[in-house]
Coordinates of C-alpha atoms and ligand atoms in Angstrom, one line a residue:
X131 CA 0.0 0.0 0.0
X132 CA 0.8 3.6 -0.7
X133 CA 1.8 6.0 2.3
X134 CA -1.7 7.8 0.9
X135 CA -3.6 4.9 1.6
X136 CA -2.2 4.1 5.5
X137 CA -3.2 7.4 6.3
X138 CA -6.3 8.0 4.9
X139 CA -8.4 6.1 8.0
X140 CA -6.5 8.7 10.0
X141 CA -7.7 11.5 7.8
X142 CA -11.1 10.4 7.2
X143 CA -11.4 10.4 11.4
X144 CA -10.0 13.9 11.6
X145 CA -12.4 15.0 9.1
X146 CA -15.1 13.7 11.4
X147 CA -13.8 15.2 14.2
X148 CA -13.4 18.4 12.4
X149 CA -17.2 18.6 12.8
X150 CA -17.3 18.7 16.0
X151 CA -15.9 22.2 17.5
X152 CA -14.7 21.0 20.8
X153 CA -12.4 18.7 19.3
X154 CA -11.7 20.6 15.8
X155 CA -10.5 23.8 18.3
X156 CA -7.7 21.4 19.2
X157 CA -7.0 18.8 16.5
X158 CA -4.0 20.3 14.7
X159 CA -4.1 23.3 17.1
X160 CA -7.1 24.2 15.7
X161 CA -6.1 24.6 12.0
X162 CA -9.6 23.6 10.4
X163 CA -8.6 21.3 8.1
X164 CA -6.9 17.9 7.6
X165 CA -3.2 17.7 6.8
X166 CA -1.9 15.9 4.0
X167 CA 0.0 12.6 4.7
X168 CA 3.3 14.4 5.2
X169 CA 2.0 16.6 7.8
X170 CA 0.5 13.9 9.8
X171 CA 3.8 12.1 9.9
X172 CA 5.1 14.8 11.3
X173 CA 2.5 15.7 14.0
X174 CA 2.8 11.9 14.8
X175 CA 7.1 12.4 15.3
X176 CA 5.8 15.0 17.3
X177 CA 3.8 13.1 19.7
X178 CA 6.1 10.5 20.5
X179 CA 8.8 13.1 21.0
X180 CA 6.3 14.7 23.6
X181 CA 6.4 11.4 25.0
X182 CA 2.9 9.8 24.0
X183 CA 3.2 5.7 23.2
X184 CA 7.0 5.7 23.9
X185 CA 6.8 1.5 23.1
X186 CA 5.4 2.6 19.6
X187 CA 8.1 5.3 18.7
X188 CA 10.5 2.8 20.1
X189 CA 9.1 -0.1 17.6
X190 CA 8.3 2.6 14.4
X191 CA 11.1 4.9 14.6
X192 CA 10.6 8.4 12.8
X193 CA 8.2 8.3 10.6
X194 CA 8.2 11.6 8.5
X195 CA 8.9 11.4 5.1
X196 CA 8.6 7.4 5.0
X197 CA 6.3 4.7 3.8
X198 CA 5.4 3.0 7.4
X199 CA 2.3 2.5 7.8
X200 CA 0.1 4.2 11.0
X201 CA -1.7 1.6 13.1
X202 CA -4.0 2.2 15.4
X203 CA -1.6 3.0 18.2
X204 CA 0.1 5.4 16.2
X205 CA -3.2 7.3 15.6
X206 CA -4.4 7.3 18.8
X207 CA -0.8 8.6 20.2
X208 CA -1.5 11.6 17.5
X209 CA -5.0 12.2 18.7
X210 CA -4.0 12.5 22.4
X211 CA -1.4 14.6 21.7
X212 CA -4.0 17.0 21.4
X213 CA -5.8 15.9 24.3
X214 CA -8.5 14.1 22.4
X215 CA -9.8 10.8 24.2
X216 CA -8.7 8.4 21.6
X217 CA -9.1 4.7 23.1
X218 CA -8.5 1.7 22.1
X219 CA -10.2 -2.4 22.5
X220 CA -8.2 -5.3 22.1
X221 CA -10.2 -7.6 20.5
X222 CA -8.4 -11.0 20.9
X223 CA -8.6 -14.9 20.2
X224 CA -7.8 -17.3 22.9
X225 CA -4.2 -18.6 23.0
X226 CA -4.9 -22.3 23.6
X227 CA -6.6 -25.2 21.7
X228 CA -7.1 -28.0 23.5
X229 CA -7.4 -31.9 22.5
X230 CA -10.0 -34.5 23.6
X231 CA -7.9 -36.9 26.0
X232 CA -10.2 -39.9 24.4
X233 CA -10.7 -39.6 21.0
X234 CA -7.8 -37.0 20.3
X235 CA -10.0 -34.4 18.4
X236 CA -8.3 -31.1 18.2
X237 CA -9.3 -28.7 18.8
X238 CA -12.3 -29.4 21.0
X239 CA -15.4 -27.6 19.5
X240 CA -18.1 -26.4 21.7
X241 CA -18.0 -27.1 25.3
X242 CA -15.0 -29.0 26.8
X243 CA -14.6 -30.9 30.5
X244 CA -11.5 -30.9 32.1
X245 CA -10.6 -33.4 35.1
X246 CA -11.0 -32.4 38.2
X247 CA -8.4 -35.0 39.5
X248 CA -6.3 -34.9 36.3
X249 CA -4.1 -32.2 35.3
X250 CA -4.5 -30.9 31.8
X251 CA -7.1 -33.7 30.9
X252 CA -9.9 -32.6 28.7
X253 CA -12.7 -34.3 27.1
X254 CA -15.1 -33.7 24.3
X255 CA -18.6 -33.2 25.2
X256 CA -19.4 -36.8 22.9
X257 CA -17.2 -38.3 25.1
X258 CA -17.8 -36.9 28.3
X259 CA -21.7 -38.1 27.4
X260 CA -20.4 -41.6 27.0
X261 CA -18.1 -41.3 30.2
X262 CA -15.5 -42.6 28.6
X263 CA -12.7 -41.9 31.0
X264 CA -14.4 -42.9 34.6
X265 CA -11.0 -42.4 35.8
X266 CA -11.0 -38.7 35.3
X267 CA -13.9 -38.0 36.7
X268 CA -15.4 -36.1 37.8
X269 CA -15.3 -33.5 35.1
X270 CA -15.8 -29.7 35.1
X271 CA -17.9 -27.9 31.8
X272 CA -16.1 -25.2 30.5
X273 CA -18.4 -22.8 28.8
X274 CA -17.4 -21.9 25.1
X275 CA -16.3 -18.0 24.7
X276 CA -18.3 -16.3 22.4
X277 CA -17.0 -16.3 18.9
X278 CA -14.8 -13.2 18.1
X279 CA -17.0 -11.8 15.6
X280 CA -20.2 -11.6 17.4
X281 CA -18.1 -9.7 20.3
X282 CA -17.0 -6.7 17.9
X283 CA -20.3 -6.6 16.6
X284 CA -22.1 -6.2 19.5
X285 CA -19.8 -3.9 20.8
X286 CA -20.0 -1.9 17.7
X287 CA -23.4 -1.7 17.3
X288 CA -23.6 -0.6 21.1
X289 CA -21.1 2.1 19.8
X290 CA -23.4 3.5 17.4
X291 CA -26.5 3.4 19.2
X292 CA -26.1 4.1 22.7
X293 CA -26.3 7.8 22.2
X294 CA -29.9 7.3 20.1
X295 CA -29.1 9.8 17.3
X296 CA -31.7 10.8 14.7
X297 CA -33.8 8.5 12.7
X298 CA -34.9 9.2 9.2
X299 CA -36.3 6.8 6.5
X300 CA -33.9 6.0 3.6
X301 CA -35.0 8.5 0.7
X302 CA -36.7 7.1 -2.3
X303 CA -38.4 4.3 -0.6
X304 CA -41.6 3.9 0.6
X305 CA -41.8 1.0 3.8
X306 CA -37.3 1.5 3.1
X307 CA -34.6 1.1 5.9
X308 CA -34.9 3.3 8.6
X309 CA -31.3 5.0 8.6
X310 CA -30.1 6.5 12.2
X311 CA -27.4 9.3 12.3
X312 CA -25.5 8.4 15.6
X313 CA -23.7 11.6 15.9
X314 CA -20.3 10.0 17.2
X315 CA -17.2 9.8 15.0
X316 CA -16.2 6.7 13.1
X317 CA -14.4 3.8 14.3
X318 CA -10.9 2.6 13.2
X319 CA -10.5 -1.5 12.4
X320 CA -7.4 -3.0 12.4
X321 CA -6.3 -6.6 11.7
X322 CA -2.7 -6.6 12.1
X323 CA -1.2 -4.7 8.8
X324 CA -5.0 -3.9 7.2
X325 CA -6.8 -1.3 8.9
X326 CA -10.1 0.1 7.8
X327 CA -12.6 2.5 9.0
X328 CA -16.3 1.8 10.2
X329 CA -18.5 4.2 9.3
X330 CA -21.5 1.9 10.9
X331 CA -23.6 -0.8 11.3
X332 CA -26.5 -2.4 9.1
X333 CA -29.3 -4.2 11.2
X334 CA -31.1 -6.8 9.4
X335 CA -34.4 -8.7 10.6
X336 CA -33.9 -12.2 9.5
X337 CA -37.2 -14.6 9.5
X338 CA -35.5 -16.0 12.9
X339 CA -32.6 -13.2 14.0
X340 CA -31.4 -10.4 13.5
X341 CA -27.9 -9.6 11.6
X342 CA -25.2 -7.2 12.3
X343 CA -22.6 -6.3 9.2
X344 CA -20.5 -3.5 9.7
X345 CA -20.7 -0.8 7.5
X346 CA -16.6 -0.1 6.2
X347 CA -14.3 2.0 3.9
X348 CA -11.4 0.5 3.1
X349 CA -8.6 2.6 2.2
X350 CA -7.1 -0.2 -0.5
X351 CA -10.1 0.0 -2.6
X352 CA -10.7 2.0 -4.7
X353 CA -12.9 5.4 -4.6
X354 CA -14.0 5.8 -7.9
X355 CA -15.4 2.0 -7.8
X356 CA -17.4 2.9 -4.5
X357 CA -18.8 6.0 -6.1
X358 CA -19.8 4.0 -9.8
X359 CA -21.5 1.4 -7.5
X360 CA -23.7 4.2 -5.2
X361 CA -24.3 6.0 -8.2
X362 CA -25.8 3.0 -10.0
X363 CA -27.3 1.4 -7.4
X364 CA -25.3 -2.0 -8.0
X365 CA -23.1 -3.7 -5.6
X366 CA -22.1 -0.9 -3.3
X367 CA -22.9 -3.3 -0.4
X368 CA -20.3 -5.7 -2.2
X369 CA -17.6 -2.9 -1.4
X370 CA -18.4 -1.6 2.1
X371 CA -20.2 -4.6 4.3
X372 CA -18.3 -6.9 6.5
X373 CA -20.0 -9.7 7.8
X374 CA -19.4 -11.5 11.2
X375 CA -17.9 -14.6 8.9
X376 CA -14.8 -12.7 8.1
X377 CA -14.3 -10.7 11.7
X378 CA -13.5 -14.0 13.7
X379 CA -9.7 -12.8 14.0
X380 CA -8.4 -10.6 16.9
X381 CA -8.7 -7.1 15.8
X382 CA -7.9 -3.8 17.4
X383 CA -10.9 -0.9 17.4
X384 CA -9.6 3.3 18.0
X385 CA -12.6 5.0 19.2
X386 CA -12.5 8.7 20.3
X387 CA -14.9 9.6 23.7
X388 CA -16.4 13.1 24.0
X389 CA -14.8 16.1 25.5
X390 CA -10.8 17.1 25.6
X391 CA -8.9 15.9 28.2
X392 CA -7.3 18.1 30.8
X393 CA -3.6 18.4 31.5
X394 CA -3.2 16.1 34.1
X395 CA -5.1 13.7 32.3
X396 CA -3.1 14.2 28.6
X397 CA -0.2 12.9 30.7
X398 CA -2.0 9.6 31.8
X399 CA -3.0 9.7 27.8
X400 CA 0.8 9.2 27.0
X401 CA 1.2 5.9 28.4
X402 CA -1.2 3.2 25.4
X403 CA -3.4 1.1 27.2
X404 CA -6.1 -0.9 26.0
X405 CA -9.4 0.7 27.8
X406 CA -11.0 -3.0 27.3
X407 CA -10.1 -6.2 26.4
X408 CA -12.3 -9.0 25.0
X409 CA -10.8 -12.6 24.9
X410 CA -13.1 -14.7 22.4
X411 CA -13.3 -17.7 20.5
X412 CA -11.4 -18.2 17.4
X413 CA -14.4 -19.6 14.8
X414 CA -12.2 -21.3 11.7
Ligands
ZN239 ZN1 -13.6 -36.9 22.4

């Protein structure tokens, strides 16, 4: 990817901010507009020599005038320069897998028993059914996590809609979507090297549940083929909705909270924490 392209999440969350007057009285000491992908680089250099992230400078280095690429760390080091509340949520898949003791399926799916008496002995729920190590027993259920996906889309869609926001119907269609501005800024996705922005999420009432996708730009595709699509009405949803099935990989969100962050507070913003931390269930 392009140093344009590993900015331009970064730039289209500053333009949202922008819009806000709190934070665009700040952001870029106030300068009203968003810098090219030079300028950030250097505002970013900044930050970490003003001591925000010091593990990231440490890993990046300088950045101005190269091709890295700005994570979500990096950007919310940048934002909290400025004082703006930019957190993050690890979103993450448990470490271990374990085997049935019995039959030797790995890894276990769905619920798994583990010895009380044994160390490390695990059974499948088939073969904790037919108790087929009385030796182990008696066993202990552990409850499966919730898969990965269905934890960032909750959370998401909490994101968007806690705040209510207002509620229009989609233009141009009688009985059409109902389509809720949420009035908060957008979010920032990352998957280890490919990050993309979610601009929000798309409820849809299924004859037996409802679905979540998340509504996404992605900086490696192209504009011009999103704007053909929404302009023909043909396969824009091709280009911007993630489902759940491709989401069950640990993934890092940057969300900005209201307000600006006093002094003593921007120095406790210099040290990168994650705010929250979800441990889920890797679905393959
Ligand atoms: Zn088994």
């Amino acid at each position: 990817m392009a140093a344009a392209s590993q900015t331009r999440n970064l730039q289209m969350l500053s333009a949202a901010l922008h819009a806000e007057p709190d934070w665009s009285a700040v952001l870029f000491q106030g300068c009203g507009f968003v810098p090219d992908v030079r300028s950030l680089q250097s505002w970013l250099d900044l930050a970490w020599e003003a001591g925000f992230d010091p593990e990231g400078r440490q890993q990046v280095g300088r950045v101005t005038g190269t091709r890295k690429w700005i994570g979500v760390t990096d950007a919310a080091a940048l934002l909290r320069y400025f004082g703006i509340r930019a957190r993050i949520v690890d979103f993450e898949t448990k470490g271990t897998a374990h085997e049935c003791d019995a039959c030797g399926a790995f890894p276990i799916r769905g619920s798994r028993y583990t010895s009380s008496v044994l160390p490390d002995y695990d059974l499948c729920e088939a073969c904790w059914r037919l108790n087929r190590s009385p030796g182990a027993a008696p066993f202990l259920e552990v409850a499966q996590a919730a898969p990965i996906s269905e934890a960032i889309l909750s959370w998401v869609w909490a994101y968007f809609t806690e705040e209510g926001g207002q509620s229009i119907r989609a233009p141009g269609q009688e009985g059409g979507p109902m389509v809720t501005f949420a009035g908060r800024p957008p979010l920032f996705l990352q998957h280890q090297g490919h990050s993309r922005t979610i601009a929000g999420v798309v409820r849809t009432q299924l004859a037996d549940r409802e679905r979540l996708d998340l509504l996404v730009l992605d900086p490696s595709s192209r504009t011009s083929h999103l704007q053909h699509a929404l302009e023909a009405q043909n396969k824009w949803q091709d280009l911007t909705l993630v489902s759940g099935d491709s989401l069950n990989k640990s993934h890092q969100i940057l969300y900005v909270c209201p307000g600006i962050a006093n002094p003593e507070e921007r120095e406790q913003l210099k040290v990168m924490q994650a705010t929250a931390w979800f441990q889920c269930r890797e679905v393959q």
